[in-house]
Coordinates of C-alpha atoms and ligand atoms in Angstrom, one line a residue:
X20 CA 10.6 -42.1 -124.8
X21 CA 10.8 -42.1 -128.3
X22 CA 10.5 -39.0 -130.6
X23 CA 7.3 -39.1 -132.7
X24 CA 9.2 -37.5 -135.6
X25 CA 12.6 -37.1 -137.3
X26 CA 14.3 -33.6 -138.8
X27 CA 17.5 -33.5 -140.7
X28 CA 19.1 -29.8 -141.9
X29 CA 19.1 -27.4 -139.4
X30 CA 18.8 -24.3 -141.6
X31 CA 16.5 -21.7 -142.3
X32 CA 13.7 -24.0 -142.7
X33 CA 14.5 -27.0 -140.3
X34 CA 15.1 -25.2 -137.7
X35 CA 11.5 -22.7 -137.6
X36 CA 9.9 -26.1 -139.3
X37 CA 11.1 -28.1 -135.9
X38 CA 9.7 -25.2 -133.4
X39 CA 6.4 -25.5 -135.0
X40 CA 6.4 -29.4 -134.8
X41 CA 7.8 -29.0 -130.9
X42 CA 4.9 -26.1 -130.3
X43 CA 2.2 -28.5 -131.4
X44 CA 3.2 -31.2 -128.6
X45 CA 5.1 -33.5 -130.6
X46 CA 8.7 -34.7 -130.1
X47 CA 11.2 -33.8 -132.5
X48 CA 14.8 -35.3 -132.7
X49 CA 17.1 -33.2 -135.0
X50 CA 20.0 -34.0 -136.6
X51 CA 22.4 -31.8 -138.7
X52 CA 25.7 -32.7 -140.8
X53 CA 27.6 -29.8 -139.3
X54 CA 27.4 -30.5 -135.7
X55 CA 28.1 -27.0 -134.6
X56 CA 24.8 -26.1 -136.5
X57 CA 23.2 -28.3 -134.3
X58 CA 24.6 -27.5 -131.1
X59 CA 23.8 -23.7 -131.8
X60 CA 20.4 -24.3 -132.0
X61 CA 19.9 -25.9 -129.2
X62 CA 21.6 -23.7 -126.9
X63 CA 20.0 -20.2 -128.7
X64 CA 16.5 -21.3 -129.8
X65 CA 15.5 -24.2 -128.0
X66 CA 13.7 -24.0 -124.8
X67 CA 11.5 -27.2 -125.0
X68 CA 12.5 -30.9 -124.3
X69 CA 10.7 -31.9 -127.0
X70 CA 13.4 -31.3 -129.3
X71 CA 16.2 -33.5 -129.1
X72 CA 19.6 -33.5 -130.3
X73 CA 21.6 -36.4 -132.6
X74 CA 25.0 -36.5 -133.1
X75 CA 25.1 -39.1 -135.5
X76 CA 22.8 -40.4 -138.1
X77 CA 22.7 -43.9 -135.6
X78 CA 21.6 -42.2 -132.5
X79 CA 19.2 -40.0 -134.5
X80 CA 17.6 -43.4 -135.6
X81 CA 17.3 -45.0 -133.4
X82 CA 16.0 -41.9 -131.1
X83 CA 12.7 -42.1 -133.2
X84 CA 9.6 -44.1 -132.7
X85 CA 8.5 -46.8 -135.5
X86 CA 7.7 -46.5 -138.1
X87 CA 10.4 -43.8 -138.6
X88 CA 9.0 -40.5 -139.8
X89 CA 11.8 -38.5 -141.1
X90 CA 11.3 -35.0 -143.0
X91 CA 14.6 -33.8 -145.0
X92 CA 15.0 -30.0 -145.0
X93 CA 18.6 -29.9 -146.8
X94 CA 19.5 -28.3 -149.6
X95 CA 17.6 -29.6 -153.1
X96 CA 19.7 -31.7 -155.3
X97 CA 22.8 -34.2 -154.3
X98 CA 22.5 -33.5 -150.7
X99 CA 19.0 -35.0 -150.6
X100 CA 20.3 -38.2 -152.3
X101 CA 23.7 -38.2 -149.8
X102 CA 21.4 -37.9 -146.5
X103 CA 18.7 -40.7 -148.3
X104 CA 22.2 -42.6 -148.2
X105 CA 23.2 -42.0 -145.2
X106 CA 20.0 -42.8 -143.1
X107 CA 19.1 -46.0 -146.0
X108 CA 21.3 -48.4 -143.9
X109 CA 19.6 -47.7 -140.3
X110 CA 15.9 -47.9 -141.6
X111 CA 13.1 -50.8 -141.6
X112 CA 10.6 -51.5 -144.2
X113 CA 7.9 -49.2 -143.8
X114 CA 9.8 -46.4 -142.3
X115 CA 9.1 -42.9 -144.0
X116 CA 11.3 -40.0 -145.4
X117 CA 9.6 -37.2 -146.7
X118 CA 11.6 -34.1 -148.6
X119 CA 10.5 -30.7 -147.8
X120 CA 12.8 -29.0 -149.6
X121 CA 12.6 -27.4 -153.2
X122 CA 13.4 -30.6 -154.9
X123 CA 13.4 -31.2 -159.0
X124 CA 9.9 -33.2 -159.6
X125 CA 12.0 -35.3 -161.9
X126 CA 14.5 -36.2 -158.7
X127 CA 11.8 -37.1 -156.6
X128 CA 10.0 -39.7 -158.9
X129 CA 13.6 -41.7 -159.2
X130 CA 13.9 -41.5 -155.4
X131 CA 10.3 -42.7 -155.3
X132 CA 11.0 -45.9 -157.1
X133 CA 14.3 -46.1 -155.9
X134 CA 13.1 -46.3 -152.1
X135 CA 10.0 -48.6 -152.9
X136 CA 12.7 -51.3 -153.9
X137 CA 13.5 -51.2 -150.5
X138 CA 10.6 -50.7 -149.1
X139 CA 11.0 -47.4 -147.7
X140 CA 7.9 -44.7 -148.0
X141 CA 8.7 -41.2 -149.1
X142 CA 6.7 -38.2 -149.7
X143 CA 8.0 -35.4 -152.0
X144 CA 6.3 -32.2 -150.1
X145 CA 6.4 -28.8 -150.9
X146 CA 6.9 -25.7 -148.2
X147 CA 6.0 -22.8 -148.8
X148 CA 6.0 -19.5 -146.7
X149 CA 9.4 -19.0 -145.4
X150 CA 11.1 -19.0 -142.2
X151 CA 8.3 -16.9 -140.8
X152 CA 5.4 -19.6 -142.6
X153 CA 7.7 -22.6 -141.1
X154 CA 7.7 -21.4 -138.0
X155 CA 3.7 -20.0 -137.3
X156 CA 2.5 -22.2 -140.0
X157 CA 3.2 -23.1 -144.3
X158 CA 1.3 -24.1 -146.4
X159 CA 1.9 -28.0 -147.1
X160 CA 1.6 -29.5 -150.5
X161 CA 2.5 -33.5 -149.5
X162 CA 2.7 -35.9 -152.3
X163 CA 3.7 -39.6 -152.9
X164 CA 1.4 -42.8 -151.9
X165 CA -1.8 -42.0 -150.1
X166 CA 0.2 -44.6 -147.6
X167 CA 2.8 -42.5 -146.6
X168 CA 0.3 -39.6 -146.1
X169 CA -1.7 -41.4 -143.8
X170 CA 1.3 -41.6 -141.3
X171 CA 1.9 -38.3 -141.1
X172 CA -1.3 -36.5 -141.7
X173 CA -2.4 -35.4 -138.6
X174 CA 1.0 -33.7 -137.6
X175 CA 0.7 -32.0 -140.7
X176 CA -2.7 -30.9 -140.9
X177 CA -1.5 -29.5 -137.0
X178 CA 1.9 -27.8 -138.2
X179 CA 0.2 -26.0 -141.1
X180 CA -1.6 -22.4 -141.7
X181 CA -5.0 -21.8 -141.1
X182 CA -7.9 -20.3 -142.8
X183 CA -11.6 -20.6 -142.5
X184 CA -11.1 -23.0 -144.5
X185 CA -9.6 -25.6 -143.0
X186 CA -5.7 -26.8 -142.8
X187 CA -3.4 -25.4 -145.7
X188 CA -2.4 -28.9 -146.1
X189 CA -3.7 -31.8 -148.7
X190 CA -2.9 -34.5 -150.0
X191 CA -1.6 -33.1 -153.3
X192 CA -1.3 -36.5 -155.4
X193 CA 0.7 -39.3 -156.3
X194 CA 4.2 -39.3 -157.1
X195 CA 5.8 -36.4 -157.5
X196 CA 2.6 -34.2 -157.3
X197 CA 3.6 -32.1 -154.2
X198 CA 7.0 -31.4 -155.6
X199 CA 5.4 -29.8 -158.8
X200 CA 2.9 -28.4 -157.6
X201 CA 5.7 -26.6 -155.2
X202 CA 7.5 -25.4 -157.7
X203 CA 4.2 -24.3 -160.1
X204 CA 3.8 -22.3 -157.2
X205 CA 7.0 -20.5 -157.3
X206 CA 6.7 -19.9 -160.5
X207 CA 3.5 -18.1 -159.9
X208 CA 5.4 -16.3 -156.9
X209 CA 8.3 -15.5 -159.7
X210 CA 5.1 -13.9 -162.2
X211 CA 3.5 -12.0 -159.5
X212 CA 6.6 -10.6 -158.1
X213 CA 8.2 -9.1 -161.2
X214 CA 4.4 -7.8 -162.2
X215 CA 4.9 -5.7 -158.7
X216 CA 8.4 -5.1 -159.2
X217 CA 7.5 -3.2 -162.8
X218 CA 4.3 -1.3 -162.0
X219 CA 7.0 0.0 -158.6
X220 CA 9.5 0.6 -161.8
X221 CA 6.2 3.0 -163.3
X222 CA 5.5 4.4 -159.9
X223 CA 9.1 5.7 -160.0
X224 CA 10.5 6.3 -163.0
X225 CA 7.4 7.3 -164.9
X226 CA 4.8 8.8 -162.0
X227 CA 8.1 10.5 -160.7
X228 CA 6.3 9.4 -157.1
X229 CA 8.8 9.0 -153.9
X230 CA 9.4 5.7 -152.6
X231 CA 7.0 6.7 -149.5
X232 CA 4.7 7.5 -151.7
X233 CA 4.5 4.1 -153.4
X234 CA 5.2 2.6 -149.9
X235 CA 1.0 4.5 -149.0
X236 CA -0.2 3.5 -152.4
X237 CA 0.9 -0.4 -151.7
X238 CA -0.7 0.1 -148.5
X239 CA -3.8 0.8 -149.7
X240 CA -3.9 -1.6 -152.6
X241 CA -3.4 -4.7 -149.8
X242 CA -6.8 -3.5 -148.2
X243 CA -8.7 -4.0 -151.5
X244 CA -9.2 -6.4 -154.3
X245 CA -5.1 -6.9 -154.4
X246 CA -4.8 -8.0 -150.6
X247 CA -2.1 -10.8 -150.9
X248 CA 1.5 -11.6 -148.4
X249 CA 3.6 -9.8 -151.8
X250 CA 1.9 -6.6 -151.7
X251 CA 1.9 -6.8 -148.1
X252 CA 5.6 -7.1 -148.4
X253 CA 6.3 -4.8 -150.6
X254 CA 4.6 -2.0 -148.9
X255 CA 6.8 -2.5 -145.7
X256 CA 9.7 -2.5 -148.1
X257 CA 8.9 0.7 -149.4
X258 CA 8.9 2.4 -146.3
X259 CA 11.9 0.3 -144.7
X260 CA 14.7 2.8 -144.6
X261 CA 18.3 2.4 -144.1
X262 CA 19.7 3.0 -140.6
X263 CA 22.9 4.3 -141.5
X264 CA 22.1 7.0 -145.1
X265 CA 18.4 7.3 -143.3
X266 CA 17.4 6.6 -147.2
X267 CA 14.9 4.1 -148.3
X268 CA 17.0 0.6 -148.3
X269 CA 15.2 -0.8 -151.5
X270 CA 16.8 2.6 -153.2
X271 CA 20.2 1.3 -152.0
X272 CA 19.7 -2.5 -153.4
X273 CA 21.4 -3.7 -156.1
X274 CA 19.3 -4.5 -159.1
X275 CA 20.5 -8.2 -159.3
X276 CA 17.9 -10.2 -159.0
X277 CA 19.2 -14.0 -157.9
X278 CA 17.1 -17.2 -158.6
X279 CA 17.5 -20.7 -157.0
X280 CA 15.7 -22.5 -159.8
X281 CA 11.9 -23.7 -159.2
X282 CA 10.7 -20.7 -161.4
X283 CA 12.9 -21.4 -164.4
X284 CA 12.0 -25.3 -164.0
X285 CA 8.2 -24.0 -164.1
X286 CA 9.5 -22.8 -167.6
X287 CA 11.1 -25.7 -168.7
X288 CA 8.0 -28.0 -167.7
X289 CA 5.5 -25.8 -169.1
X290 CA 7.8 -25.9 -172.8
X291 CA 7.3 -29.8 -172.0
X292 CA 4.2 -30.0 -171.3
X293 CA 3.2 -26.9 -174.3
X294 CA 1.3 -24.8 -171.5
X295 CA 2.1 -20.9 -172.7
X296 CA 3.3 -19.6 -169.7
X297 CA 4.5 -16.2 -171.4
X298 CA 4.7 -14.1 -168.1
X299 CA 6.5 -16.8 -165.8
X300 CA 9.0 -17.9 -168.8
X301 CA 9.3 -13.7 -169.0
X302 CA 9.9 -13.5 -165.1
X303 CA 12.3 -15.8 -164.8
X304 CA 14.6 -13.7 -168.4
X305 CA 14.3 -10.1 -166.3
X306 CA 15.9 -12.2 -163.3
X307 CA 18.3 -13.4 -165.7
X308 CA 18.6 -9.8 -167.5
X309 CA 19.0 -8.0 -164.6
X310 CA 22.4 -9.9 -163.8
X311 CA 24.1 -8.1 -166.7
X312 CA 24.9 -4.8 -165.0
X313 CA 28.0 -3.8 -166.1
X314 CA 26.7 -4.5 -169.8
X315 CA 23.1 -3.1 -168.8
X316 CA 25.6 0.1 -167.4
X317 CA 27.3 0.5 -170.6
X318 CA 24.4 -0.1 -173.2
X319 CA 22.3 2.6 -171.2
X320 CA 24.6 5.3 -172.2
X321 CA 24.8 4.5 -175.8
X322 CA 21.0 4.7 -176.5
X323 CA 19.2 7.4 -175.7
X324 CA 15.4 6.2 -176.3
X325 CA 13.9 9.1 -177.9
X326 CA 10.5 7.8 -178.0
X327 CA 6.8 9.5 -178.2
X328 CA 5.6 9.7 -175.0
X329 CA 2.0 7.8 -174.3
X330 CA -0.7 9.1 -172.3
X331 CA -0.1 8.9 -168.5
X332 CA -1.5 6.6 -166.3
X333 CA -3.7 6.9 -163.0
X334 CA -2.8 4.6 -159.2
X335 CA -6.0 3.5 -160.5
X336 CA -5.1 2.1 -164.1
X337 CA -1.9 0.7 -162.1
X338 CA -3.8 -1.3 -159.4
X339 CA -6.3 -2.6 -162.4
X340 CA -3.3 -3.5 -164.3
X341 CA -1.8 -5.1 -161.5
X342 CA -4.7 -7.2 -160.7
X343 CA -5.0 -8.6 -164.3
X344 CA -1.2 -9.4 -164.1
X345 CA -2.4 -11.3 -160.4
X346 CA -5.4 -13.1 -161.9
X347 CA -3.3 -14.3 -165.2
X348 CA -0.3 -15.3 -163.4
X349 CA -2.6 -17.8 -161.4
X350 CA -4.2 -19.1 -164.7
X351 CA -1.0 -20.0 -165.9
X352 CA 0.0 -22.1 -162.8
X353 CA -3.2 -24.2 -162.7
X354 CA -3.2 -25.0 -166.4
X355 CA 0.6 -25.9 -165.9
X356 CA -0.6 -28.3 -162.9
X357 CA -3.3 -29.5 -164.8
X358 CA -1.5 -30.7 -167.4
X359 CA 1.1 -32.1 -165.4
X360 CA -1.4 -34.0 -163.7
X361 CA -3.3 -35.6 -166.8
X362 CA 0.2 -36.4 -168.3
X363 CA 2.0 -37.5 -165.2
X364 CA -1.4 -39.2 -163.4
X365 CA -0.5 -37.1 -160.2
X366 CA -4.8 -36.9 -159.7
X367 CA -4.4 -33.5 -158.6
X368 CA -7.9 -31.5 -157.1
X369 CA -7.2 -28.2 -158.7
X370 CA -9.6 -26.8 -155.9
X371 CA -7.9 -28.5 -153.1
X372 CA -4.5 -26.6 -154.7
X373 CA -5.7 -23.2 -154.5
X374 CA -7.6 -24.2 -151.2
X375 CA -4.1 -24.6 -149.1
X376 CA -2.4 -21.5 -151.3
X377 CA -5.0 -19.3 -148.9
X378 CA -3.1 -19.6 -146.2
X379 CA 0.7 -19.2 -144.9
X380 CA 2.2 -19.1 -148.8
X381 CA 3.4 -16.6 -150.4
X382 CA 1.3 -16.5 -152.9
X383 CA -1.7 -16.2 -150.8
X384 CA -4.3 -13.6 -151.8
X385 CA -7.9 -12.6 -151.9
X386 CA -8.1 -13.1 -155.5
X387 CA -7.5 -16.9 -154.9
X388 CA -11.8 -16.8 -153.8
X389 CA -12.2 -15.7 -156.8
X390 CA -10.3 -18.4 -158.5
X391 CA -11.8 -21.2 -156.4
X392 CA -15.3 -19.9 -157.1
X393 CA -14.9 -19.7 -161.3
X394 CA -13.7 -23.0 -160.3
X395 CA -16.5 -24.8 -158.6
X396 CA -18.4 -23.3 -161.2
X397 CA -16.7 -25.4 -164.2
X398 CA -14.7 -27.8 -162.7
X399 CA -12.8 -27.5 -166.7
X400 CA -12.3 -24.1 -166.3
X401 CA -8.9 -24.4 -165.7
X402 CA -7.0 -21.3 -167.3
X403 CA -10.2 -19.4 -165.4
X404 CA -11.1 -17.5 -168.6
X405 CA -14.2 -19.9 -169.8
X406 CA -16.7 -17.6 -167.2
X407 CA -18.8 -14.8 -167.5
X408 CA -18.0 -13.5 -164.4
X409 CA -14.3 -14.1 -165.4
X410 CA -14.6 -12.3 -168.9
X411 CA -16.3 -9.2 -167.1
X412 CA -13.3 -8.9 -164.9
X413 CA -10.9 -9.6 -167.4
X414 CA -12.3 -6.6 -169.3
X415 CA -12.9 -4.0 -166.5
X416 CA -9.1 -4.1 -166.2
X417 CA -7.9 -4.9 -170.0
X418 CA -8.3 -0.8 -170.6
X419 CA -6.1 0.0 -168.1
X420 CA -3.4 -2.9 -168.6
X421 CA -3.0 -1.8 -172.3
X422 CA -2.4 2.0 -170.9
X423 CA 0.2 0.9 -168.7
X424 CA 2.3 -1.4 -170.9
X425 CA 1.7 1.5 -173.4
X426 CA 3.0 4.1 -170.7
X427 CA 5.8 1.6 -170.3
X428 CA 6.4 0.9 -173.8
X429 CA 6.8 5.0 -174.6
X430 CA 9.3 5.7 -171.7
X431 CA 11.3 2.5 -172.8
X432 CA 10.6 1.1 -169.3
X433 CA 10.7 -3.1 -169.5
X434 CA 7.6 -4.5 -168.2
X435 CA 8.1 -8.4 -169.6
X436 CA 5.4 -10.1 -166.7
X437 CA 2.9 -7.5 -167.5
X438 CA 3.1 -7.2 -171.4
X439 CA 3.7 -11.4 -170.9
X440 CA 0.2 -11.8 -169.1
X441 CA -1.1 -9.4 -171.6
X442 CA 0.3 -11.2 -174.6
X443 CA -0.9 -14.5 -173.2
X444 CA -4.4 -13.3 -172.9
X445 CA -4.7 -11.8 -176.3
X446 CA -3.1 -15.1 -178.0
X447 CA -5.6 -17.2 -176.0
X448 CA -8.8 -14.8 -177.1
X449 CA -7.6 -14.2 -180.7
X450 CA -9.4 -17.1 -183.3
X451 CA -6.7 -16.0 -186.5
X452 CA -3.2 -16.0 -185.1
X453 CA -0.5 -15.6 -188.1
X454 CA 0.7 -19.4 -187.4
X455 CA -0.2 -19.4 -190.8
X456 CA 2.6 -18.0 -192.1
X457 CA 4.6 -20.2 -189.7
X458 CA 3.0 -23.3 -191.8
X459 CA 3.9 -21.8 -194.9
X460 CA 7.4 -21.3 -194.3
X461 CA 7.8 -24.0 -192.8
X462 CA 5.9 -26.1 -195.7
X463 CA 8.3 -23.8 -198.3
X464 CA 11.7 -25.0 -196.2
X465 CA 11.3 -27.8 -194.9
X466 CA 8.2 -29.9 -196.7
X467 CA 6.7 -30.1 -193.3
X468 CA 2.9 -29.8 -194.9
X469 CA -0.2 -27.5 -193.6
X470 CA -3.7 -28.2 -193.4
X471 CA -6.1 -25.3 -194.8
X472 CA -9.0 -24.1 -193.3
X473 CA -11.2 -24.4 -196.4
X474 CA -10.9 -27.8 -197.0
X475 CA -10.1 -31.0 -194.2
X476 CA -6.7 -33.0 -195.8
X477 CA -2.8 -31.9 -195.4
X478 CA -1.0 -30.1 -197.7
X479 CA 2.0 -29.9 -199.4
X480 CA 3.1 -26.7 -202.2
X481 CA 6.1 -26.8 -204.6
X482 CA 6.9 -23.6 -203.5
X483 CA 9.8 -23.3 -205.8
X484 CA 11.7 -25.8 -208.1
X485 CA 13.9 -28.1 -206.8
X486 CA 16.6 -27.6 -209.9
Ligands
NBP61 P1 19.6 -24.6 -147.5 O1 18.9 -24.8 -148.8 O2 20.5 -23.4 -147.4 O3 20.4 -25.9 -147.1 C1 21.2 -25.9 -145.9 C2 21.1 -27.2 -145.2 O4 21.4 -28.3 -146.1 C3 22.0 -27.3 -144.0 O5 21.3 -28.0 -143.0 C4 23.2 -28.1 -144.6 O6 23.9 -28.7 -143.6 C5 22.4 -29.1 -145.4 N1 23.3 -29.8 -146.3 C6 24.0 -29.4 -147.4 BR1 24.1 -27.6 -148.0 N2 24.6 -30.3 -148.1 C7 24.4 -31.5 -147.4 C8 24.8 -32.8 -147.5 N3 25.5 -33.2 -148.5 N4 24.3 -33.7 -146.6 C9 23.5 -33.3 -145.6 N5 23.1 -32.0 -145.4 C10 23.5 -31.1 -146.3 O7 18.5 -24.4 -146.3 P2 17.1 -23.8 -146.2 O8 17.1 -22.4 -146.8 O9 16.6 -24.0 -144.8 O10 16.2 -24.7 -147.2 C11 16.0 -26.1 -147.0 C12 15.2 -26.6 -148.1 O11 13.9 -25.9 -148.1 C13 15.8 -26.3 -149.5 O12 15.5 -27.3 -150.4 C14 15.1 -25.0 -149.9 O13 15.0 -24.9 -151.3 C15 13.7 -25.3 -149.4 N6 12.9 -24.0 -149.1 C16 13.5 -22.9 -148.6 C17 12.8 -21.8 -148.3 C18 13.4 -20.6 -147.7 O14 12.7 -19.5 -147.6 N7 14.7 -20.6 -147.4 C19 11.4 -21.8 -148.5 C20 10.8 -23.0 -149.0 C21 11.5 -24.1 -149.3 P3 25.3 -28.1 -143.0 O15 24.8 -27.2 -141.9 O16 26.1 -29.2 -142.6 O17 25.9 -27.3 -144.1

């Protein structure tokens, strides 16, 4: 009997990704370019003969039922386009490929038209949620022709989280629509994760409070209005302690924060598309920050940052604070996708997005029924802030998120997501920003003109004579 679907790369991903596929009655034929990989896996995790082996791209093939459903779970970049080579010779028109990894948007559109020419379906499809989310269910975000989806739909809808509402799976758009909305997604993740990772900095450097301590206060804030898998997290975290000092590990970490690239990419789009996405742009410069340590080390004892200490702040400002930095992270994604769908004619359902981030994500959280109801309230609501209901939330936690990044400020404590989501929201709500100035300089340099605001026309000044 043939398998119903393919899986190539036997990592991390492929391998909880296949279990999944094999739980939900379907037969799975793997295939990995280190054989060894492969042959560890089925002797250590595989229990079920639904998952069969290849040892060469022919046999894996030719193992699979047509049309050929294929889902690539290798390492983004070349490796993609060397396995898309490798499989191109043994595949029929109409056969399907679909890349679950973190690929570039950009990569997927060429390998999109590319594979068309030869008649070969692919779907560019984000994962999201880990091993743990591969394995008990992700969250799917599938994109390409509405073609390809249709072929593999129903395993996906079975493979992917649950919530009450439905699948975490959709089809996200065409082109490369799944692939950016992946990586929007990430950059989210990268927003919301250093907004934690500073108000744990507060906790602890500021609030003097143990890492237990925090680890209680977490806890707490994942039962309320901050309930999401990263607070979740980072309350185990707090209270994971090393086996061998008996200390907590997270003290013991080094403070080098890696990146694999989806949240700097976010960046990069959103100066492309002219989205301000202060706070992601911000996240991904304290990853890239915290990699200087030995200059970090050596700066730190030179200046001594004798500053005036601002007024403390309560759990209570923190967790407002927090929320606010949750809430504004989010608006930043959607209008990012949003854009990216007008200019790129993905056709993206902004609802149907934050619909499958409910469930198996990391970025899942309460807050996103919140976002989906501002939502369905305005359908062109999409940096959230056009609302009633949002503007009284905004400013039932503005108090508080001004005392913190004051707090911060004073003890010379970075905070670059918080004070980012902050200066985002106050650029966005402020009708006279100095760009005036910026006009003017630029008309006094460079001739670039202005318009006023007195009087319709542009403008140019002889600031100063030529000769
Ligand atoms: P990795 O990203 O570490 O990739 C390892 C896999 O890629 C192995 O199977 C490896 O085969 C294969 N590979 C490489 Br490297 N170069 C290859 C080539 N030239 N030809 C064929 N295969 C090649 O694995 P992962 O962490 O499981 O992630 C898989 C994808 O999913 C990535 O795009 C990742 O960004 C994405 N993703 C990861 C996570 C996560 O939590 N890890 C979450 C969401 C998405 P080998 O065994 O022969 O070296």
């Amino acid at each position: 009997m043939k398998a119903d679907v393919g899986l190539v790369g036997l990592a991390v991903m492929g391998q909880n990704l296949v279990l999944n596929i094999a739980r939900k009655g379907y037969t799975v034929a793997v295939y990995n370019r280190t054989a060894e990989r492969t042959k560890r896996f089925i002797e250590e995790r595989v229990k079920s003969e639904k998952i069969v082996p290849a040892y060469s791209i022919e046999d894996f093939v030719n193992s699979l039922s047509k049309p050929r459903k294929i889902i690539l779970m290798v390492k983004a970049g070349k490796p993609v386009d060397d396995m898309i080579g490798e499989l191109l010779p043994y595949l029929e028109k109409g056969d399907l490929i679909i890349d679950g990894g973190n690929s570039h948007y950009a990569d997927t559109d060429r390998r999109l038209k590319e594979l068309a020419k030869e008649g070969i379906l692919y779907l560019g499809m984000g994962v999201s949620g880990g091993e743990y989310g591969a394995l008990h269910g992700p969250s799917l975000m599938p994109g390409g022709t509405r073609d390809a989806y249709a072929l593999v739909e129903r395993i996906l809808m079975d493979i992917a989280a649950r919530t009450e509402d439905g699948p975490c799976c959709t089809y996200v758009g065409d082109g490369s629509a799944g692939h950016f909305v992946k990586m929007v997604h990430n950059g989210i993740e990268y927003s919301i994760m250093q907004s934690i990772a500073e108000i744990y900095d507060l906790m602890r450097k500021g609030l003097n409070l143990s890492t237990e301590q925090i680890g209680s206060i977490f806890e707490d804030w994942n039962n309320g209005e901050l309930s999401s898998f990263l607070m979740e997290i980072s309350s185990k975290i707090m209270r994971w302690n090393d086996e061998e000092t008996g200390k907590p590990l997270v003290e013991l970490i080094l403070d080098k924060a890696e990146q694999k690239g989806t949240g700097k990419w976010s960046t990069q789009a959103a100066l492309d598309l002219g989205v301000p996405t202060f706070s992601m742009a911000a996240s991904v410069f304290a990853r890239v920050v915290s990699y200087y340590k030995e200059e970090r080390q050596r700066l730190s004892k030179l200046y001594h940052k004798h500053l005036t200490l601002s007024e403390s702040v309560t759990i209570e400002e923190l967790e407002k604070a927090l929320s606010l930095a949750y809430f504004l992270s989010y608006s930043q994604g959607i209008w990012l996708i949003h854009e990216a769908s007008k200019t790129f004619n993905y056709g993206i359902d902004l609802l149907e997005v934050l619909r499958i981030w409910k469930g198996g994500c990391i970025i899942r959280s309460k807050m996103l029924d919140f976002l989906i109801e501002l939502l369905k309230d305005s359908q062109d609501n999409l940096t959230f802030l056009n609302d009633e209901k949002a503007q009284k939330f905004v400013e039932e936690r503005l108090d508080s998120a001004v005392k913190v990044s004051n707090f911060a400020r004073s003890l010379a404590i970075p905070s670059p997501a918080i004070n980012g989501c902050l200066d985002y929201l106050f650029s966005l709500t402020t009708d006279s920003l100095p760009a005036n100035l910026i006009q003017a300089q630029r008309d006094f340099f460079g001739a670039h003109t202005f318009e006023r605001i007195d009087k319709p026309g542009t403008f140019h000044v002889e600031w100063q004579p030529l000769d």
